[in-house]
Short mmCIF file of C-alpha atoms in Angstrom, two decimals:
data_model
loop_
_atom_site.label_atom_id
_atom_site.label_comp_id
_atom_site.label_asym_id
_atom_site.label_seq_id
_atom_site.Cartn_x
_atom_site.Cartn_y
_atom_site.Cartn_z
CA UNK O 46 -54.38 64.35 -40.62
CA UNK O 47 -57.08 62.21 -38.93
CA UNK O 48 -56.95 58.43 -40.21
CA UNK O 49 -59.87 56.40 -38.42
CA UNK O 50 -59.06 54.62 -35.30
CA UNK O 51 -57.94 51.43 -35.96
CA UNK O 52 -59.93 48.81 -35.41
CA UNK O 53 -59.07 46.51 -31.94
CA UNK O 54 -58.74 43.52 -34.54
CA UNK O 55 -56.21 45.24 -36.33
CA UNK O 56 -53.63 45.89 -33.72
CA UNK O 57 -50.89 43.14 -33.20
CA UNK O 58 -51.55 40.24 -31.36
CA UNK O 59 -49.29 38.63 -29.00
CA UNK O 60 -49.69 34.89 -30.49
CA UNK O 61 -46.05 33.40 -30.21
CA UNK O 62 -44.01 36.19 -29.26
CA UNK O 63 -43.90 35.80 -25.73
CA UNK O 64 -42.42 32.03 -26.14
CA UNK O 65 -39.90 33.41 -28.44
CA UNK O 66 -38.55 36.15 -25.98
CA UNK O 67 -38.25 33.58 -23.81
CA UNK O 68 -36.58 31.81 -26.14
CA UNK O 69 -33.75 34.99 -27.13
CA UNK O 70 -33.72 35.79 -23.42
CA UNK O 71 -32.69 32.02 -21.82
CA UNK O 72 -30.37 31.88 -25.33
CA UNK O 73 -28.57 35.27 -24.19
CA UNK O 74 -28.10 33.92 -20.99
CA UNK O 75 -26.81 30.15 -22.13
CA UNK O 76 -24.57 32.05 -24.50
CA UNK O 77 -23.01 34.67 -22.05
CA UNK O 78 -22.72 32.16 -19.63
CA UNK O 79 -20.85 29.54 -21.62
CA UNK O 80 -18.39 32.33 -22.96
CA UNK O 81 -17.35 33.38 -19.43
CA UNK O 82 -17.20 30.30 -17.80
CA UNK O 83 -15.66 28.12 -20.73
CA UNK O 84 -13.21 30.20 -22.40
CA UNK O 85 -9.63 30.43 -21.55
CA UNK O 86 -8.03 33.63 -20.76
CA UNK O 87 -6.51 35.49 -23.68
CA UNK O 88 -2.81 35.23 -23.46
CA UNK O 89 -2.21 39.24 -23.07
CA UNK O 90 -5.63 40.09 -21.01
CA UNK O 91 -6.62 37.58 -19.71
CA UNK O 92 -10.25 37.51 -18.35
CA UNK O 93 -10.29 40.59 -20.02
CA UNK O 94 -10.97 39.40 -23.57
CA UNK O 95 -14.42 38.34 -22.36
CA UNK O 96 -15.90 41.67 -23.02
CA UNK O 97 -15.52 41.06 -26.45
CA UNK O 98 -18.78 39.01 -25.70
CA UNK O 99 -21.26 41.37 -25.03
CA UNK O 100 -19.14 44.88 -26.90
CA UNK O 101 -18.60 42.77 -31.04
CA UNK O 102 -21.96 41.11 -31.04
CA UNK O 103 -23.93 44.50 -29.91
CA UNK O 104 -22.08 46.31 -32.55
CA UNK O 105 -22.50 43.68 -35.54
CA UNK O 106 -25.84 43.73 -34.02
CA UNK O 107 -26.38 47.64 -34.06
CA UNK O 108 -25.00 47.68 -37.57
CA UNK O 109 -28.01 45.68 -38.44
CA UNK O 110 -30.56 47.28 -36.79
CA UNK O 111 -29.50 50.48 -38.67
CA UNK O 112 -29.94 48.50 -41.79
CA UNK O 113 -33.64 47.54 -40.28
CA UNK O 114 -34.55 51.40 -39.91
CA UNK O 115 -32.78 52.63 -43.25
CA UNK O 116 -35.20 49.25 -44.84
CA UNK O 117 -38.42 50.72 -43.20
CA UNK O 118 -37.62 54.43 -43.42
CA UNK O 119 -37.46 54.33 -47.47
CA UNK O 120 -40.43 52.05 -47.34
CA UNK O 121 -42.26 55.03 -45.17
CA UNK O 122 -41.33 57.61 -48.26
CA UNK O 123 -41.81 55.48 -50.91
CA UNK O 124 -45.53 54.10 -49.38
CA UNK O 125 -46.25 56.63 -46.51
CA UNK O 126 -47.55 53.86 -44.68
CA UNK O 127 -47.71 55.03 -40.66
CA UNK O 128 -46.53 51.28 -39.93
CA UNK O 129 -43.63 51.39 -41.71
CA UNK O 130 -42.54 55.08 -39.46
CA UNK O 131 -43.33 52.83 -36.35
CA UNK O 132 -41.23 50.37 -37.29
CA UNK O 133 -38.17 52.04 -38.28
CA UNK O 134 -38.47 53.99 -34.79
CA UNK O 135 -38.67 50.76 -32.97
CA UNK O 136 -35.46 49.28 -34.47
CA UNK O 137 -33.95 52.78 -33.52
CA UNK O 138 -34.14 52.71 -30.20
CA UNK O 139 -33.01 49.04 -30.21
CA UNK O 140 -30.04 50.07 -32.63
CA UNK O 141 -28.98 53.01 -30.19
CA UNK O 142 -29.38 51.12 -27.19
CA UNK O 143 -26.95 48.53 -28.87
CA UNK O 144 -25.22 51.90 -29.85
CA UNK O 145 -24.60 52.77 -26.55
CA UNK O 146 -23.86 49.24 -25.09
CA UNK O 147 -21.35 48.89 -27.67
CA UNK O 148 -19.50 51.81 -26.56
CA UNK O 149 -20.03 51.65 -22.99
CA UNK O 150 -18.45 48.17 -22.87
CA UNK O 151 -15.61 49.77 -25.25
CA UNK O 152 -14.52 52.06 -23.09
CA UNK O 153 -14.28 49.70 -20.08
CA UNK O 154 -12.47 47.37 -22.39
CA UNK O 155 -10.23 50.38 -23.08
CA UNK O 156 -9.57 51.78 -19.85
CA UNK O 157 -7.14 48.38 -18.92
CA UNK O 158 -6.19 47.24 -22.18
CA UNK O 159 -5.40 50.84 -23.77
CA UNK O 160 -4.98 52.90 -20.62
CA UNK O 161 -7.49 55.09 -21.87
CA UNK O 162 -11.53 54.64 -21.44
CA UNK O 163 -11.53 57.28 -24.55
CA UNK O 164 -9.76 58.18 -27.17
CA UNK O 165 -10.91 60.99 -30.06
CA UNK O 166 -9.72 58.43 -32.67
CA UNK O 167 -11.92 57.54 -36.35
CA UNK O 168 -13.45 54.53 -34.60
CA UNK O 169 -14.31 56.02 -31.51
CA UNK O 170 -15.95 59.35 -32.89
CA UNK O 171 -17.73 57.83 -35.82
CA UNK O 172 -18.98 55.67 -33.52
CA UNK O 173 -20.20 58.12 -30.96
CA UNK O 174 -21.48 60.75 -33.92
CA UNK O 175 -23.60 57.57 -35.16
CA UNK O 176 -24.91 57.09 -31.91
CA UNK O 177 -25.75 60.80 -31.12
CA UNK O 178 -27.81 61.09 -34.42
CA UNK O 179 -30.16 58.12 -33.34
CA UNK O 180 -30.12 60.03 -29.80
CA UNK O 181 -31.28 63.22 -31.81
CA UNK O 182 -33.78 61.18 -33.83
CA UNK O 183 -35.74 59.81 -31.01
CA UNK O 184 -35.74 63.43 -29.39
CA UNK O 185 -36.94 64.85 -32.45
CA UNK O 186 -40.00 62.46 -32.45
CA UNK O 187 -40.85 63.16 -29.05
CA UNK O 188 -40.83 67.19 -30.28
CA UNK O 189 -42.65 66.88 -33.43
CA UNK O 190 -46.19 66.51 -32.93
CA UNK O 191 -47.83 65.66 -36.64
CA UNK O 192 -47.29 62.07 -36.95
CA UNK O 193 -46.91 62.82 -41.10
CA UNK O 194 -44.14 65.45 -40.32
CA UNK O 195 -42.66 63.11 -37.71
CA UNK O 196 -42.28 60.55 -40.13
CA UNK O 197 -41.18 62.11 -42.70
CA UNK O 198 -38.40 64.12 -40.74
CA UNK O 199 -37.61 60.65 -39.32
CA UNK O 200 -36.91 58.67 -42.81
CA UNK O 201 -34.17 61.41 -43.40
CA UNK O 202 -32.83 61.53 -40.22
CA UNK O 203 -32.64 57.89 -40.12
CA UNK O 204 -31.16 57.00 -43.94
CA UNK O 205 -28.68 59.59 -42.83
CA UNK O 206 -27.42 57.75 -39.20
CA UNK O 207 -27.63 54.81 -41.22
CA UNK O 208 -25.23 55.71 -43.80
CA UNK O 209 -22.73 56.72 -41.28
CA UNK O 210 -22.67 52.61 -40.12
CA UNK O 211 -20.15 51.83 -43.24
CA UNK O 212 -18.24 54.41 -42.31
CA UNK O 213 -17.82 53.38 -38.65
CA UNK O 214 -17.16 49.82 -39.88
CA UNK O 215 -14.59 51.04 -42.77
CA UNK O 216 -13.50 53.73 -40.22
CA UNK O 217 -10.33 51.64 -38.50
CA UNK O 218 -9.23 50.75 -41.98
CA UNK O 219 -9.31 53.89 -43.88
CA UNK O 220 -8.08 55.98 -41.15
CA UNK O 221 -4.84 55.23 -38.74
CA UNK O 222 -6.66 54.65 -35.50
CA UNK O 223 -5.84 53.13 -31.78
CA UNK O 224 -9.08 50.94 -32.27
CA UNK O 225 -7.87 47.76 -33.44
CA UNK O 226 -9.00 46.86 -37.29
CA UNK O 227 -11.77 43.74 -37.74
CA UNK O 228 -10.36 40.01 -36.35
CA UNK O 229 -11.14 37.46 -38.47
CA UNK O 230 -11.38 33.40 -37.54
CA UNK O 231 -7.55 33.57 -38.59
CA UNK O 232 -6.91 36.34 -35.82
CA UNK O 233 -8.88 34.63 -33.08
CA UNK O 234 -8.47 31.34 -31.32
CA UNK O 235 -11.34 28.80 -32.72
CA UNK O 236 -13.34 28.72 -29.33
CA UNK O 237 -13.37 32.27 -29.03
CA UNK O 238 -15.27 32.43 -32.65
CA UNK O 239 -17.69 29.91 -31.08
CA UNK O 240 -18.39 32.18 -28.50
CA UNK O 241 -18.58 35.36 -30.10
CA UNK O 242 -21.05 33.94 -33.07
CA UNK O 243 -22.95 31.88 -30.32
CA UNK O 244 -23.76 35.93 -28.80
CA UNK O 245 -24.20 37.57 -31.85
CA UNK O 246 -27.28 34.67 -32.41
CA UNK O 247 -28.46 35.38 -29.30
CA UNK O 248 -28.14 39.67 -29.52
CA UNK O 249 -29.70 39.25 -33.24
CA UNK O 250 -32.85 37.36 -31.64
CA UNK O 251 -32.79 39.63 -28.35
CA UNK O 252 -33.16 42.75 -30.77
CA UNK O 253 -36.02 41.20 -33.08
CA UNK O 254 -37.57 40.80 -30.22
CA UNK O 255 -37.58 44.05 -29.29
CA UNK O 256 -37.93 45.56 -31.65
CA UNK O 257 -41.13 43.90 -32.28
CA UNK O 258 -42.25 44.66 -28.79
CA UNK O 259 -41.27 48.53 -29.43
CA UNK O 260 -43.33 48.53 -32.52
CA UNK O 261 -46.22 46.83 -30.73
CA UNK O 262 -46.30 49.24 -28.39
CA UNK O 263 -45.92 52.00 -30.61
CA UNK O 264 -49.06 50.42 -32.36
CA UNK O 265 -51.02 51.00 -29.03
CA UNK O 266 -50.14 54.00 -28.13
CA UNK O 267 -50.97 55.61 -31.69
CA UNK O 268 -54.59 53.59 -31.30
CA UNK O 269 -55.14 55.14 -28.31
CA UNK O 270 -53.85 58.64 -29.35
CA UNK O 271 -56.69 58.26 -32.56
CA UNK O 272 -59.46 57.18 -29.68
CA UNK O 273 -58.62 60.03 -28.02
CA UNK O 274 -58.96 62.93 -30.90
CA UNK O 275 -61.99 60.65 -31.94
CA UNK O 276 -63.25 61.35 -28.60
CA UNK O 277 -62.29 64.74 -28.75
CA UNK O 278 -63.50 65.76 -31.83
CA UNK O 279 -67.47 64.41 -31.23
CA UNK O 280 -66.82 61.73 -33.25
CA UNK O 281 -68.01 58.04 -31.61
CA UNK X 586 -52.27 59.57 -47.18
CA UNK X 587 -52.06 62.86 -48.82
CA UNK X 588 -48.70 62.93 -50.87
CA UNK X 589 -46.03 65.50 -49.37
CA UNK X 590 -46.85 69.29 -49.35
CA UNK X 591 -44.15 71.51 -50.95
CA UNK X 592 -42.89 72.66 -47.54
CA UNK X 593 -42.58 69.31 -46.26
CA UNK X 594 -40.27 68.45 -49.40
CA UNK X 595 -39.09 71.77 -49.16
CA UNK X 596 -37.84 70.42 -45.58
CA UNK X 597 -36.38 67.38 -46.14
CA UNK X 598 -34.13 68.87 -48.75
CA UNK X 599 -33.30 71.08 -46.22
CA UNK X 600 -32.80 68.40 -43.71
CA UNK X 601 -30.97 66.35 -46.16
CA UNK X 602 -28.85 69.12 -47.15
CA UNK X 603 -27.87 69.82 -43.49
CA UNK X 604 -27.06 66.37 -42.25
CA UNK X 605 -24.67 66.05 -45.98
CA UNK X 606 -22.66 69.23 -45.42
CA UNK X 607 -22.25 68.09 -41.28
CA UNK X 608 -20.97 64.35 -42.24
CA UNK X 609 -18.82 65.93 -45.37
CA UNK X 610 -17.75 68.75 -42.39
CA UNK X 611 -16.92 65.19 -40.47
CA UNK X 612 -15.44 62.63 -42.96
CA UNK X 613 -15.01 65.11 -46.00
CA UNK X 614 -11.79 67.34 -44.45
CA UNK X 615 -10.29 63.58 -42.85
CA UNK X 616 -8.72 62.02 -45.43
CA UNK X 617 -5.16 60.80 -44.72
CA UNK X 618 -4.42 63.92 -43.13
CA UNK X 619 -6.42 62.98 -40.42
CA UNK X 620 -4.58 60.80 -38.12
CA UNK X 621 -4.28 59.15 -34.65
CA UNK X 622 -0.58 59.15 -34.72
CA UNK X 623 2.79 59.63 -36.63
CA UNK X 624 5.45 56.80 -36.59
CA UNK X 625 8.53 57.19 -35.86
CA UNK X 626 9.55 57.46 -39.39
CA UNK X 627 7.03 60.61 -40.43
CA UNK X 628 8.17 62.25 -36.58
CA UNK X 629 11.67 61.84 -37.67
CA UNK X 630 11.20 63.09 -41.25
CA UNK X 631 10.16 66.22 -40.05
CA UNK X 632 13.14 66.63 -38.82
CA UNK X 633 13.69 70.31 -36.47
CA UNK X 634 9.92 71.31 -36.82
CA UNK X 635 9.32 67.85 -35.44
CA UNK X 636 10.31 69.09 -31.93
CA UNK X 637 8.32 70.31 -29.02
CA UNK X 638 5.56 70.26 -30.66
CA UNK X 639 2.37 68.02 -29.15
CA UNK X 640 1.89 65.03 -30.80
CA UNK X 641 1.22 61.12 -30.75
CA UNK X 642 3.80 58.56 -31.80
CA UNK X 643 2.56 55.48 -32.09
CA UNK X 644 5.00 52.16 -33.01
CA UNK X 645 6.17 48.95 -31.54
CA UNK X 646 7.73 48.61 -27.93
CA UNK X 647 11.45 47.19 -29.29
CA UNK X 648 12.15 44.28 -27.78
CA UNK X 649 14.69 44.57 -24.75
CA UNK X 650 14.27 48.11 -24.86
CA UNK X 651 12.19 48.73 -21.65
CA UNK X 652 13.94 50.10 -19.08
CA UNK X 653 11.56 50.32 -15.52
CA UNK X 654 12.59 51.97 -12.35
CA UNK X 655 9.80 50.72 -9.83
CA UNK X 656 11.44 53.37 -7.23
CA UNK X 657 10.77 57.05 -9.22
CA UNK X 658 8.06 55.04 -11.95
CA UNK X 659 10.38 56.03 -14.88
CA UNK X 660 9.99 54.36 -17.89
CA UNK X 661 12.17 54.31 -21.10
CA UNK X 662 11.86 52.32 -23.84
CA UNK X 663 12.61 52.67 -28.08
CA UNK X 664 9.58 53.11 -30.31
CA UNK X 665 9.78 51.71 -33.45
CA UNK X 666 7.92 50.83 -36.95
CA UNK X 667 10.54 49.00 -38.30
CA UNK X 668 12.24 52.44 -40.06
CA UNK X 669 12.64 54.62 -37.35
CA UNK X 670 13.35 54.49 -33.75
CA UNK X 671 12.53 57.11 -31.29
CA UNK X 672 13.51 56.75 -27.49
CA UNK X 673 10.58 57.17 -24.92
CA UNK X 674 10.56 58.58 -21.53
CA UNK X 675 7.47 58.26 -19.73
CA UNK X 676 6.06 58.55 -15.82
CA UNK X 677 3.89 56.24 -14.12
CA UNK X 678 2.88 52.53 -14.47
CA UNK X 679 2.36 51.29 -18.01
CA UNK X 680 -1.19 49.63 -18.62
CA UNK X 681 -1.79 46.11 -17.92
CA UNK X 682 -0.59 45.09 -21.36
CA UNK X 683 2.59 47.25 -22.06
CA UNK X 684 5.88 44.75 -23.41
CA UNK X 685 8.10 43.84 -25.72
CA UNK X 686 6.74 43.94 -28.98
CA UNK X 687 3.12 45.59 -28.47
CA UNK X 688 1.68 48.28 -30.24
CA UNK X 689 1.92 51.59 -27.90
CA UNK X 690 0.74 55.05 -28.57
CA UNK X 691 2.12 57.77 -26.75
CA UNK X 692 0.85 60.94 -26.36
CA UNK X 693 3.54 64.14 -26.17
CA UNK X 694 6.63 66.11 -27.12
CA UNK X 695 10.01 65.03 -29.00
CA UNK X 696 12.65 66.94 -27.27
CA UNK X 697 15.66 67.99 -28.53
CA UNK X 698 17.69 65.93 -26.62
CA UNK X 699 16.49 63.50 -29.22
CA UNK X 700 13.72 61.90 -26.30
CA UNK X 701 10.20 61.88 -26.62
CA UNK X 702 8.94 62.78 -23.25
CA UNK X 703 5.69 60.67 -23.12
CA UNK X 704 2.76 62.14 -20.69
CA UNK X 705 0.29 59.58 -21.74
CA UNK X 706 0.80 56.36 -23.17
CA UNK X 707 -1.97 53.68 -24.29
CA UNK X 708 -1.42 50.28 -25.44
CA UNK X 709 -2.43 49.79 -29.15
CA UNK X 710 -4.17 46.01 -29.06
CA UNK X 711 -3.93 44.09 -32.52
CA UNK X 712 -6.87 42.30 -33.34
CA UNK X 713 -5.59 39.12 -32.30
CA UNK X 714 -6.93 36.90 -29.62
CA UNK X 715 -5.70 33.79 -28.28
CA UNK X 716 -5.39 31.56 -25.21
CA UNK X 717 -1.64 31.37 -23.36
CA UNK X 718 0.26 28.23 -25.06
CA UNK X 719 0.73 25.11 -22.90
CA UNK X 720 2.87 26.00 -19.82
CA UNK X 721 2.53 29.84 -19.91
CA UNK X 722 -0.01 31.21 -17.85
CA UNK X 723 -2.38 34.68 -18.82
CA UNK X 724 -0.69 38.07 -18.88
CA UNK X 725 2.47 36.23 -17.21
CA UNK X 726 4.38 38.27 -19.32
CA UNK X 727 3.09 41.77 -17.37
CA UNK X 728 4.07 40.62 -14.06
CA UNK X 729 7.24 39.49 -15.41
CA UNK X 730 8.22 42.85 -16.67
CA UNK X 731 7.45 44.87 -13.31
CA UNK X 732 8.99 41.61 -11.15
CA UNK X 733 12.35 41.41 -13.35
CA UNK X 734 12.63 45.41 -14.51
CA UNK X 735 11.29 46.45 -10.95
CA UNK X 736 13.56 44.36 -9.08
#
């Protein structure tokens, strides 16, 4: 499986990206910062509700990603286009980085407000099975060297975590859990709403943003690897 | 791009196959049977195979129920969902959010004395969110309940 080295032209160019993660990273900030500093205390936690700033928007936010790499991983076996594999591994690791945010910032949220940091409840383990499967994906392309194989073995792995993200969403309703079920604007002061769709804008443009610098690099790092064989195989 | 070799589809049916039967192994045997906690009303139905066995209640704290001994950290209180009550003995400090009226799971055994001796207990949050109303200040209610049960 030797495609040609792509050409230098071909590879992404930076153009306007850097401004915009500027942009999502001074918008993350702003929006973190007004949340803690403006909102009131909730009435049974107090300065303890603001976690709910960084833990909902990273898992709306993870949901999505999933949805990026389920998008691009049927796009790889439909066109078995090596781009497409790149891409869906780049909104991985953004998705289980979210993953793991989401749950890390759970359980500190849980250890005061529930008494608990953890819990083997629906929520909680479809959550953590969803984020081991993404764990197990990246490992497995780090262990699979045929980039065709890779990809291929990574489209099935990766439809498959991202059918389990319905199931973690659905999870609090169609199973009796200690995770509360969804809030909605009627369940949460107006100002809090603000705050948490202000974050989820600024998490949604954090992880395009990275996940367009993952892919980027991913881009480089497969150019290089074809240079190399090119090299290596007497080929100019 | 060649199209996929047999063994390569012969893979990812295997893969495919694998990662089905572990999320039906997962989900599939869940159900309703599957979970967190009984109310008061199932623990109650079960009636003399309901006791001393491990389980989680979970309910509503009944208001005016709590009972908190600052000296020995006992705590008593009634669990109920409305149908069923169950009394609740339990050691230590309740979290941060524990009162009248809140959602509480506790973790385990009914005795026959008709009290559920509690040996964890977590506070069940509902999924709403809202600043104190004029005049009360946040999680005044907490303090209140150590300061006036304690006392």
């Amino acid at each position: 499986m030797t495609a040609p080295a792509p050409a230098p032209n071909d590879l992404p160019r930076p153009g306007y990206w850097p401004w915009f993660g500027a942009f999502a990273f001074l918008f993350i900030v702003a929006t973190q910062a007004t949340g803690l500093v403006t909102s009131i205390p909730d009435r049974d936690m107090g300065d303890l509700q603001k976690i709910m700033y960084v833990h909902v928007p990273a898992a709306w936010i993870m949901s999505l990603t999933f949805a990026v790499v389920l998008w691009y991983s049927f796009l790889y076996l439909w066109k078995q286009r090596e781009n497409d594999d790149l891409k869906a591994a780049a909104a991985a690791e953004v998705g289980s980085a979210f993953c793991g945010l989401t749950l890390i910032l759970g359980m500190i949220w849980g250890r005061p407000a529930w008494g608990v940091w953890w819990a083997w409840d629906a929520r909680l383990t479809s959550t953590l099975v969803l984020f081991l499967i993404f764990v197990g994906y990246l490992a497995m392309r780090a262990f699979v060297e045929d980039p065709h194989r890779r990809a291929q073995w990574s489209a099935a792995v990766g439809i498959m975590g991202a059918i389990n993200v319905p199931i973690v969403y659905m999870s609090v309703r169609w199973w009796r859990t200690l995770h509360q079920v969804q809030s909605s604007p009627a369940t949460v002061d107006s100002w809090y709403v603000f705050n948490l769709r202000a974050n989820a804008f600024a998490f949604l443009f954090v992880m395009i943003y990275f996940i367009r610098q993952r892919y980027v690099a991913a881009r480089y790092e497969r150019a290089a690897e074809l240079a190399v064989q090119a090299v290596a195989l007497g080929r100019d | 791009m060649a199209g996929m070799s047999g063994r390569s589809r012969w893979l990812i049916a295997a893969a495919v196959v694998m990662i089905g039967a572990f999320g039906w192994l997962l989900y599939g045997g869940l159900d309703k049977n599957v979970v967190f906690f009984l109310t008061p009303k199932e623990l109650l139905a079960k009636g003399t195979s309901g006791y001393e066995v491990p389980v989680r209640l979970g309910g509503q704290v009944k208001p005016k129920s709590v009972q908190w001994d600052s000296t020995s950290s006992d705590l008593r209180f009634v669990l109920t969902d409305g149908a069923g009550d169950v009394t609740v003995h339990a050691k230590g400090m309740p979290p941060q959010m524990f009162r009248d009226g809140m959602g509480v799971i506790v973790e385990g055994r009914y005795g026959r004395d008709n009290v559920f001796q509690s040996n964890s207990l977590m506070v069940k949050h509902s999924n709403e969110y809202h600043p104190p109303k004029p005049g009360e200040s946040p999680q005044e209610a907490y303090k209140t309940l150590i300061k006036v049960s304690g006392a």
